[in-house]
Amino acid sequence: MSLQKQQIDHLKLKNFRLYETLDVSFSPYINVIIGDNAQGKTSLIESVFCLIVTKSHRTTVDSTMIKEGAEFSKMTASAKKGATAVELEMILSREGKKARYNHVEYQRLSDFMGQMHVVMFAPEDLMLVKGSPAVRRRFIDLSLSQLNRHYVYHLTQYRKLLKERNEQLKKMQKKQSDDRVLLDVLSEQLSHYGQKIIDRRRQFIEQLKPTVVNIFKSLSDTSMLDIQYEPSVQADFTKALKAKESLDIALGTTTVGPHRDDCLFYFGHHEVKTIGSQGQTRALTLALKLALIDYYKQEKNVIPIILLDDVFSELDQTHQHNLLALLDQEAQIFMTTTDLNNIQNHAQHNIKVIQINQGTIKGVDTHGKYL
Ligand SMILES: Nc1ncnc2c1ncn2[C@@H]1O[C@H](COP(=O)(O)OP(=O)(O)OP(=O)(O)O)[C@@H](O)[C@H]1O
Ligand SMILES: [Mg+2]
């Protein structure tokens, strides 16, 4: 079965970050978004990410994406999945968000997600290796959310139950409640969803690992990489919750579970975050994202949309070449840059250059005028 290419043909924004309005068409292949600092390059590709994933790649607070002073933010896209035309729409307001797919509103965002696929490369990716476990959990969760709506549902249920269990633990800590039966019920439900999340995340890392190791080797000439999913619960989650119950009550919070899990990268016995060079760290983050593209191809039979935020300016010529060679030539790609010199040596055809200034389009070129 041939792969289904996904692409955004046309995008409209209203009150999204600095954009009051934007109306722009894209090339099915390479789109270069060029502009000085703080003109709206990242915001543009963030909106594409958000339309597909229903979340930003750079903030967990949705309301920050609404234009300062505006009530709501709206994104609309005409897209294609293979030969099928589809319409995507997201509305963010202070009350929450709504998503429409082919003009039909989805009551549950988990049902909307997974219709299209996108992989973002951003400067923040270095934090995948260097940052806290929360960054790695978010990467895994956002990646799996595009694959499987059950995963999104399990995650939502888990978070809701975790909040309820923590509230009950706080009451018991303050001796406002001694309802052990309620605590047991919450613990049981929490472990039900938690175990599903742990299993799926572990499987995902195991599936991703060989590809990451291979790509990392080709990007960095280092072959000793290992990746391990590290759940905070090693064996049975229900038993672990029971074992930690007194501690949880004393602290008023749940101390074990997937909300405390991590994923570690090793060179031999040492963590990459402690002994990896800057170049190796960057190569590892690129390898993770490239492996994710591969994963969507294998699992979903799709060529995802690829977003590259400021990636080329950080790489030397050789690594730029290596990265471009590894990217799918068929994919729709969006790349941002402040300087066309960063990319002009590589890209020759099928390019659309979109010049952005203060949240408006200053010029569009498809004939190599800028190059
Ligand atoms: N909710 C918002 N309302 C209005 N303006 C915003 C909002 N969020 C961000 N901005 C502003 O939008 C501008 C553009 O930000 P963006 O990150 O898209 O720039 P950029 O072109 O990617 O810049 P750089 O080259 O520095 O990465 C910034 O000045 C930022 O302060
Ligand atoms: Mg930017």
Tab-separated table of C-alpha atoms and ligand atoms in Angstrom:
chain	number	residue	atom	x	y	z
A	1	MET	CA	0.000	0.000	0.000
A	2	SER	CA	1.410	3.370	-0.956
A	3	LEU	CA	1.941	6.014	1.680
A	4	GLN	CA	-0.646	8.752	2.084
A	5	LYS	CA	0.916	12.189	1.873
A	6	GLN	CA	-0.559	14.816	4.167
A	7	GLN	CA	-0.377	18.530	3.432
A	8	ILE	CA	-1.826	21.924	4.278
A	9	ASP	CA	-2.791	23.855	1.128
A	10	HIS	CA	-4.238	26.963	2.663
A	11	LEU	CA	-4.203	28.509	6.128
A	12	LYS	CA	-6.253	31.274	7.686
A	13	LEU	CA	-5.523	32.726	11.101
A	14	LYS	CA	-7.513	35.144	13.191
A	15	ASN	CA	-6.093	36.618	16.406
A	16	PHE	CA	-3.421	33.964	16.695
A	17	ARG	CA	-0.443	35.336	18.670
A	18	LEU	CA	0.672	38.529	16.867
A	19	TYR	CA	-1.429	37.752	13.771
A	20	GLU	CA	-4.638	39.710	13.543
A	21	THR	CA	-5.444	37.986	10.272
A	22	LEU	CA	-3.429	35.822	7.944
A	23	ASP	CA	-4.470	34.187	4.701
A	24	VAL	CA	-1.806	32.159	2.961
A	25	SER	CA	-1.373	29.302	0.482
A	26	PHE	CA	1.456	26.796	0.704
A	27	SER	CA	3.530	24.654	-1.599
A	28	PRO	CA	2.949	20.917	-1.243
A	29	TYR	CA	6.724	20.570	-0.910
A	30	ILE	CA	9.063	23.099	0.693
A	31	ASN	CA	7.842	26.297	2.314
A	32	VAL	CA	10.435	28.698	3.662
A	33	ILE	CA	9.172	31.248	6.169
A	34	ILE	CA	11.653	34.085	6.316
A	35	GLY	CA	11.737	37.183	8.499
A	36	ASP	CA	13.697	38.980	11.185
A	37	ASN	CA	13.430	38.024	14.847
A	38	ALA	CA	10.009	38.335	16.497
A	39	GLN	CA	8.090	38.806	13.213
A	40	GLY	CA	5.896	35.704	13.559
A	41	LYS	CA	7.778	32.808	11.931
A	42	THR	CA	7.497	30.381	14.830
A	43	SER	CA	3.914	31.469	15.478
A	44	LEU	CA	2.958	30.540	11.917
A	45	ILE	CA	4.222	26.990	12.121
A	46	GLU	CA	2.994	26.695	15.703
A	47	SER	CA	-0.516	27.313	14.365
A	48	VAL	CA	-0.100	24.432	11.897
A	49	PHE	CA	1.052	22.171	14.738
A	50	CYS	CA	-1.833	23.298	16.927
A	51	LEU	CA	-4.426	22.676	14.203
A	52	ILE	CA	-3.328	19.065	14.023
A	53	VAL	CA	-2.378	18.274	17.623
A	54	THR	CA	-4.830	20.721	19.338
A	55	LYS	CA	-1.896	21.914	21.477
A	56	SER	CA	1.135	24.124	21.076
A	57	HIS	CA	4.619	22.636	20.936
A	58	ARG	CA	5.985	25.457	23.073
A	59	THR	CA	3.400	26.153	25.750
A	60	THR	CA	0.976	24.178	27.872
A	61	VAL	CA	-1.134	27.313	28.439
A	62	ASP	CA	-3.463	27.525	25.432
A	63	SER	CA	-4.610	31.078	26.173
A	64	THR	CA	-1.117	32.465	25.482
A	65	MET	CA	-1.778	31.724	21.803
A	66	ILE	CA	-4.758	34.106	21.725
A	67	LYS	CA	-3.741	37.517	20.480
A	68	GLU	CA	-3.221	40.012	23.286
A	69	GLY	CA	-6.510	41.816	23.878
A	70	ALA	CA	-8.623	39.455	21.743
A	71	GLU	CA	-11.381	37.168	23.001
A	72	PHE	CA	-10.656	34.151	20.878
A	73	SER	CA	-8.321	32.787	18.279
A	74	LYS	CA	-9.299	30.897	15.157
A	75	MET	CA	-7.283	28.728	12.784
A	76	THR	CA	-8.685	27.243	9.595
A	77	ALA	CA	-6.906	25.056	7.065
A	78	SER	CA	-7.713	23.380	3.789
A	79	ALA	CA	-5.676	20.231	3.778
A	80	LYS	CA	-5.194	16.989	1.902
A	81	LYS	CA	-4.805	13.417	3.019
A	82	GLY	CA	-3.642	11.693	-0.121
A	83	ALA	CA	-6.203	12.722	-2.734
A	84	THR	CA	-8.888	13.533	-0.157
A	85	ALA	CA	-9.503	17.199	0.637
A	86	VAL	CA	-10.275	17.960	4.278
A	87	GLU	CA	-10.981	21.076	6.346
A	88	LEU	CA	-9.572	21.630	9.810
A	89	GLU	CA	-10.664	24.306	12.253
A	90	MET	CA	-9.660	25.158	15.807
A	91	ILE	CA	-11.066	27.868	18.022
A	92	LEU	CA	-9.309	28.803	21.245
A	93	SER	CA	-11.112	30.916	23.791
A	94	ARG	CA	-10.606	31.570	27.483
A	95	GLU	CA	-13.356	29.021	28.165
A	96	GLY	CA	-11.621	26.255	26.246
A	97	LYS	CA	-11.167	25.001	22.710
A	98	LYS	CA	-13.264	23.604	19.918
A	99	ALA	CA	-12.200	21.583	16.914
A	100	ARG	CA	-14.028	20.986	13.662
A	101	TYR	CA	-13.098	18.425	11.057
A	102	ASN	CA	-14.892	18.806	7.726
A	103	HIS	CA	-17.164	21.340	9.457
A	104	VAL	CA	-18.306	18.839	12.073
A	105	GLU	CA	-17.545	19.773	15.642
A	106	TYR	CA	-15.895	17.137	17.794
A	107	GLN	CA	-17.184	16.958	21.343
A	108	ARG	CA	-14.062	15.131	22.391
A	109	LEU	CA	-10.727	16.483	21.180
A	110	SER	CA	-9.336	12.963	21.490
A	111	ASP	CA	-11.549	11.992	18.538
A	112	PHE	CA	-10.269	14.919	16.460
A	113	MET	CA	-6.630	14.100	17.065
A	114	GLY	CA	-4.932	11.545	14.896
A	115	GLN	CA	-6.686	12.671	11.695
A	116	MET	CA	-3.475	14.257	10.482
A	117	HIS	CA	0.145	13.942	11.515
A	118	VAL	CA	2.907	16.432	12.058
A	119	VAL	CA	6.476	16.339	13.349
A	120	MET	CA	8.027	19.537	14.708
A	121	PHE	CA	11.756	20.228	14.986
A	122	ALA	CA	12.311	23.204	17.281
A	123	PRO	CA	15.177	24.824	19.180
A	124	GLU	CA	13.513	23.674	22.432
A	125	ASP	CA	14.146	20.059	21.392
A	126	LEU	CA	17.550	20.109	23.079
A	127	MET	CA	15.579	20.002	26.313
A	128	LEU	CA	14.443	16.508	25.348
A	129	VAL	CA	17.895	15.368	26.384
A	130	LYS	CA	18.917	18.085	28.828
A	131	GLY	CA	15.613	18.995	30.461
A	132	SER	CA	13.358	17.526	33.120
A	133	PRO	CA	11.432	14.232	32.782
A	134	ALA	CA	8.265	16.260	32.091
A	135	VAL	CA	9.712	17.352	28.719
A	136	ARG	CA	10.277	13.740	27.678
A	137	ARG	CA	6.863	12.625	28.899
A	138	ARG	CA	5.288	15.431	26.867
A	139	PHE	CA	7.189	14.339	23.743
A	140	ILE	CA	5.995	10.757	24.185
A	141	ASP	CA	2.431	11.825	24.979
A	142	LEU	CA	2.119	14.224	22.031
A	143	SER	CA	3.659	11.646	19.684
A	144	LEU	CA	1.286	8.907	20.801
A	145	SER	CA	-1.702	11.245	20.819
A	146	GLN	CA	-1.384	11.570	17.050
A	147	LEU	CA	-1.432	7.807	16.717
A	148	ASN	CA	-4.128	6.549	18.929
A	149	ARG	CA	-7.198	8.224	20.325
A	150	HIS	CA	-7.468	5.576	23.066
A	151	TYR	CA	-4.173	6.827	24.387
A	152	VAL	CA	-5.499	10.387	24.611
A	153	TYR	CA	-8.590	9.103	26.394
A	154	HIS	CA	-6.533	7.059	28.884
A	155	LEU	CA	-4.301	10.049	29.533
A	156	THR	CA	-7.270	12.355	30.134
A	157	GLN	CA	-8.897	9.870	32.507
A	158	TYR	CA	-5.614	9.333	34.323
A	159	ARG	CA	-5.097	13.072	34.857
A	160	LYS	CA	-8.636	13.519	36.126
A	161	LEU	CA	-8.319	10.619	38.572
A	162	LEU	CA	-4.871	11.758	39.698
A	163	LYS	CA	-6.317	15.140	40.560
A	164	GLU	CA	-9.178	13.536	42.495
A	165	ARG	CA	-6.839	11.154	44.331
A	166	ASN	CA	-4.510	14.012	45.272
A	167	GLU	CA	-7.454	16.019	46.589
A	168	GLN	CA	-8.534	13.059	48.725
A	169	LEU	CA	-4.947	12.561	49.944
A	170	LYS	CA	-4.770	16.223	50.967
A	171	LYS	CA	-8.024	15.912	52.907
A	172	MET	CA	-6.680	12.836	54.684
A	173	GLN	CA	-3.390	14.600	55.355
A	174	LYS	CA	-5.308	17.438	57.023
A	175	LYS	CA	-7.553	14.918	58.813
A	176	GLN	CA	-10.627	16.354	57.057
A	177	SER	CA	-11.486	12.895	55.762
A	178	ASP	CA	-10.757	9.288	56.640
A	179	ASP	CA	-12.589	7.744	53.707
A	180	ARG	CA	-10.313	4.791	52.877
A	181	VAL	CA	-12.951	3.219	50.652
A	182	LEU	CA	-12.949	6.278	48.386
A	183	LEU	CA	-9.157	6.261	48.315
A	184	ASP	CA	-9.155	2.563	47.364
A	185	VAL	CA	-11.634	3.150	44.545
A	186	LEU	CA	-9.602	6.063	43.184
A	187	SER	CA	-6.382	4.062	43.477
A	188	GLU	CA	-7.894	1.147	41.626
A	189	GLN	CA	-9.184	3.297	38.776
A	190	LEU	CA	-5.926	5.235	38.624
A	191	SER	CA	-3.904	2.052	38.292
A	192	HIS	CA	-6.244	0.763	35.575
A	193	TYR	CA	-5.546	3.738	33.290
A	194	GLY	CA	-1.984	4.216	34.531
A	195	GLN	CA	-0.972	0.681	33.588
A	196	LYS	CA	-2.284	1.184	30.049
A	197	ILE	CA	-0.237	4.388	29.717
A	198	ILE	CA	2.929	2.746	31.053
A	199	ASP	CA	2.561	-0.237	28.695
A	200	ARG	CA	1.925	1.924	25.643
A	201	ARG	CA	4.794	4.299	26.378
A	202	ARG	CA	7.201	1.412	26.953
A	203	GLN	CA	6.137	-0.229	23.685
A	204	PHE	CA	6.533	3.096	21.845
A	205	ILE	CA	10.114	3.581	23.106
A	206	GLU	CA	11.026	-0.012	22.245
A	207	GLN	CA	9.616	0.431	18.729
A	208	LEU	CA	11.321	3.784	18.228
A	209	LYS	CA	14.691	2.735	19.644
A	210	PRO	CA	16.291	0.838	16.711
A	211	THR	CA	15.516	3.676	14.296
A	212	VAL	CA	16.793	6.345	16.686
A	213	VAL	CA	20.012	4.374	17.243
A	214	ASN	CA	20.536	3.958	13.492
A	215	ILE	CA	19.858	7.586	12.594
A	216	PHE	CA	21.923	8.813	15.521
A	217	LYS	CA	24.824	6.732	14.265
A	218	SER	CA	24.611	8.209	10.793
A	219	LEU	CA	24.382	11.768	12.147
A	220	SER	CA	27.090	11.534	14.798
A	221	ASP	CA	29.233	8.467	14.103
A	222	THR	CA	28.465	7.271	17.616
A	223	SER	CA	27.093	3.766	17.960
A	224	MET	CA	26.835	3.223	21.709
A	225	LEU	CA	23.430	4.855	22.260
A	226	ASP	CA	20.827	3.092	24.372
A	227	ILE	CA	17.341	4.297	25.330
A	228	GLN	CA	15.337	3.051	28.297
A	229	TYR	CA	11.832	3.836	29.390
A	230	GLU	CA	12.026	4.242	33.171
A	231	PRO	CA	8.661	3.868	34.848
A	232	SER	CA	8.465	5.063	38.445
A	233	VAL	CA	6.660	1.784	39.143
A	234	GLN	CA	8.774	-1.229	38.283
A	235	ALA	CA	6.196	-3.972	38.846
A	236	ASP	CA	2.472	-3.871	39.606
A	237	PHE	CA	1.025	-0.337	39.768
A	238	THR	CA	-1.867	-1.289	42.105
A	239	LYS	CA	0.572	-2.816	44.591
A	240	ALA	CA	2.927	0.158	44.328
A	241	LEU	CA	0.086	2.570	45.129
A	242	LYS	CA	-0.844	0.479	48.169
A	243	ALA	CA	2.780	0.305	49.321
A	244	LYS	CA	3.140	4.087	49.128
A	245	GLU	CA	-0.243	4.890	50.641
A	246	SER	CA	1.008	6.129	54.033
A	247	LEU	CA	3.674	8.242	52.377
A	248	ASP	CA	1.135	9.646	49.888
A	249	ILE	CA	-1.207	10.632	52.724
A	250	ALA	CA	1.658	12.218	54.657
A	251	LEU	CA	2.707	14.233	51.609
A	252	GLY	CA	-0.797	14.822	50.303
A	253	THR	CA	0.147	13.727	46.784
A	254	THR	CA	0.564	10.610	44.636
A	255	THR	CA	4.266	9.751	44.576
A	256	VAL	CA	4.255	6.920	42.003
A	257	GLY	CA	2.795	6.524	38.540
A	258	PRO	CA	3.235	7.519	34.900
A	259	HIS	CA	3.187	11.197	35.899
A	260	ARG	CA	6.601	10.497	37.442
A	261	ASP	CA	8.037	8.333	34.631
A	262	ASP	CA	11.082	9.163	32.567
A	263	CYS	CA	12.909	8.029	29.468
A	264	LEU	CA	16.697	7.953	29.695
A	265	PHE	CA	19.409	8.076	27.069
A	266	TYR	CA	22.694	6.302	27.755
A	267	PHE	CA	26.177	6.056	26.321
A	268	GLY	CA	27.269	2.869	28.102
A	269	HIS	CA	26.552	3.391	31.804
A	270	HIS	CA	26.470	7.164	31.616
A	271	GLU	CA	23.551	9.359	30.728
A	272	VAL	CA	23.900	11.370	27.526
A	273	LYS	CA	22.785	14.465	29.431
A	274	THR	CA	25.914	14.253	31.597
A	275	ILE	CA	28.591	13.137	29.121
A	276	GLY	CA	27.175	13.920	25.660
A	277	SER	CA	28.754	16.724	23.645
A	278	GLN	CA	26.664	19.599	22.322
A	279	GLY	CA	26.790	18.061	18.842
A	280	GLN	CA	25.780	14.615	20.109
A	281	THR	CA	22.900	16.116	22.065
A	282	ARG	CA	21.649	17.913	18.969
A	283	ALA	CA	22.094	14.787	16.828
A	284	LEU	CA	20.084	12.774	19.341
A	285	THR	CA	17.170	15.219	19.315
A	286	LEU	CA	17.157	15.205	15.510
A	287	ALA	CA	17.302	11.400	15.500
A	288	LEU	CA	14.291	11.210	17.827
A	289	LYS	CA	12.209	13.396	15.530
A	290	LEU	CA	13.359	11.682	12.350
A	291	ALA	CA	12.522	8.326	13.915
A	292	LEU	CA	9.072	9.677	14.729
A	293	ILE	CA	8.485	10.483	11.040
A	294	ASP	CA	9.474	6.927	10.238
A	295	TYR	CA	7.192	5.615	12.951
A	296	TYR	CA	4.135	7.420	11.552
A	297	LYS	CA	4.955	5.985	8.143
A	298	GLN	CA	5.177	2.458	9.516
A	299	GLU	CA	2.232	2.607	11.885
A	300	LYS	CA	-0.165	4.870	10.016
A	301	ASN	CA	0.999	4.639	6.425
A	302	VAL	CA	1.211	8.417	6.186
A	303	ILE	CA	3.871	10.939	5.250
A	304	PRO	CA	3.485	13.514	8.023
A	305	ILE	CA	3.891	17.252	7.618
A	306	ILE	CA	7.343	18.355	8.784
A	307	LEU	CA	7.942	21.625	10.622
A	308	LEU	CA	11.513	22.862	11.049
A	309	ASP	CA	11.837	25.885	13.303
A	310	ASP	CA	15.224	27.569	13.055
A	311	VAL	CA	16.910	24.209	12.710
A	312	PHE	CA	19.304	24.977	9.897
A	313	SER	CA	20.930	28.007	11.435
A	314	GLU	CA	22.238	25.808	14.235
A	315	LEU	CA	23.828	23.172	12.023
A	316	ASP	CA	27.046	23.304	10.055
A	317	GLN	CA	26.966	22.629	6.289
A	318	THR	CA	27.662	18.901	6.578
A	319	HIS	CA	24.967	18.337	9.172
A	320	GLN	CA	22.491	20.424	7.173
A	321	HIS	CA	23.138	18.156	4.185
A	322	ASN	CA	22.798	15.027	6.319
A	323	LEU	CA	19.525	16.218	7.773
A	324	LEU	CA	18.021	17.214	4.430
A	325	ALA	CA	19.055	13.891	2.936
A	326	LEU	CA	17.268	12.085	5.755
A	327	LEU	CA	14.060	14.083	5.405
A	328	ASP	CA	11.428	12.662	3.152
A	329	GLN	CA	11.604	14.253	-0.303
A	330	GLU	CA	7.885	13.707	-0.738
A	331	ALA	CA	6.845	15.403	2.497
A	332	GLN	CA	5.423	18.875	2.846
A	333	ILE	CA	8.016	20.833	4.780
A	334	PHE	CA	7.828	24.202	6.512
A	335	MET	CA	11.090	25.759	7.577
A	336	THR	CA	11.723	29.080	9.268
A	337	THR	CA	14.884	31.108	8.949
A	338	THR	CA	16.141	34.641	9.396
A	339	ASP	CA	18.612	34.202	6.590
A	340	LEU	CA	18.141	32.493	3.228
A	341	ASN	CA	21.865	31.812	3.088
A	342	ASN	CA	21.199	29.089	5.620
A	343	ILE	CA	19.283	27.050	3.123
A	344	GLN	CA	20.052	28.254	-0.373
A	345	ASN	CA	22.815	25.745	-0.931
A	346	HIS	CA	20.462	22.841	-0.459
A	347	ALA	CA	17.066	23.614	-1.790
A	348	GLN	CA	16.627	23.880	-5.514
A	349	HIS	CA	13.099	23.185	-6.577
A	350	ASN	CA	9.481	23.273	-5.476
A	351	ILE	CA	10.134	25.999	-2.984
A	352	LYS	CA	7.797	28.698	-1.851
A	353	VAL	CA	9.382	31.571	0.059
A	354	ILE	CA	7.044	33.490	2.351
A	355	GLN	CA	8.410	36.715	3.812
A	356	ILE	CA	6.910	37.756	7.141
A	357	ASN	CA	7.087	41.161	8.762
A	358	GLN	CA	5.235	42.121	11.961
A	359	GLY	CA	2.604	39.470	11.478
A	360	THR	CA	1.881	40.284	7.819
A	361	ILE	CA	3.082	38.786	4.584
A	362	LYS	CA	5.517	41.073	2.814
A	363	GLY	CA	6.232	38.899	-0.167
A	364	VAL	CA	5.738	35.484	-1.653
A	365	ASP	CA	7.930	33.881	-4.242
A	366	THR	CA	7.794	30.581	-6.026
A	367	HIS	CA	10.243	31.260	-8.831
A	368	GLY	CA	13.531	31.441	-7.031
A	369	LYS	CA	13.687	35.238	-7.036
A	370	TYR	CA	14.836	35.319	-3.439
A	371	LEU	CA	17.204	32.414	-3.850
B	1	LIG	N1	-0.620	36.162	22.366
B	1	LIG	C1	0.137	37.075	21.727
B	1	LIG	N2	-0.393	38.266	21.351
B	1	LIG	C2	0.335	39.194	20.691
B	1	LIG	N3	1.626	39.029	20.375
B	1	LIG	C3	2.219	37.859	20.717
B	1	LIG	C4	1.503	36.824	21.402
B	1	LIG	N4	2.343	35.801	21.611
B	1	LIG	C5	3.514	36.170	21.089
B	1	LIG	N5	3.464	37.398	20.570
B	1	LIG	C6	4.559	38.170	19.908
B	1	LIG	O1	4.701	37.695	18.596
B	1	LIG	C7	5.988	38.035	18.125
B	1	LIG	C8	6.471	36.953	17.184
B	1	LIG	O2	6.833	35.805	17.854
B	1	LIG	P1	7.464	34.546	17.083
B	1	LIG	O3	7.978	33.649	18.140
B	1	LIG	O4	6.502	33.990	16.114
B	1	LIG	O5	8.664	35.231	16.283
B	1	LIG	P2	9.793	34.638	15.317
B	1	LIG	O6	9.638	35.293	13.990
B	1	LIG	O7	9.761	33.157	15.354
B	1	LIG	O8	11.113	35.195	16.000
B	1	LIG	P3	12.574	34.525	16.216
B	1	LIG	O9	13.327	34.691	14.921
B	1	LIG	O10	13.160	35.367	17.288
B	1	LIG	O11	12.387	33.110	16.620
B	1	LIG	C9	6.821	38.311	19.368
B	1	LIG	O12	7.097	39.706	19.419
B	1	LIG	C10	5.920	37.934	20.504
B	1	LIG	O13	6.118	38.738	21.634
B	2	MG	MG	11.070	31.771	16.182
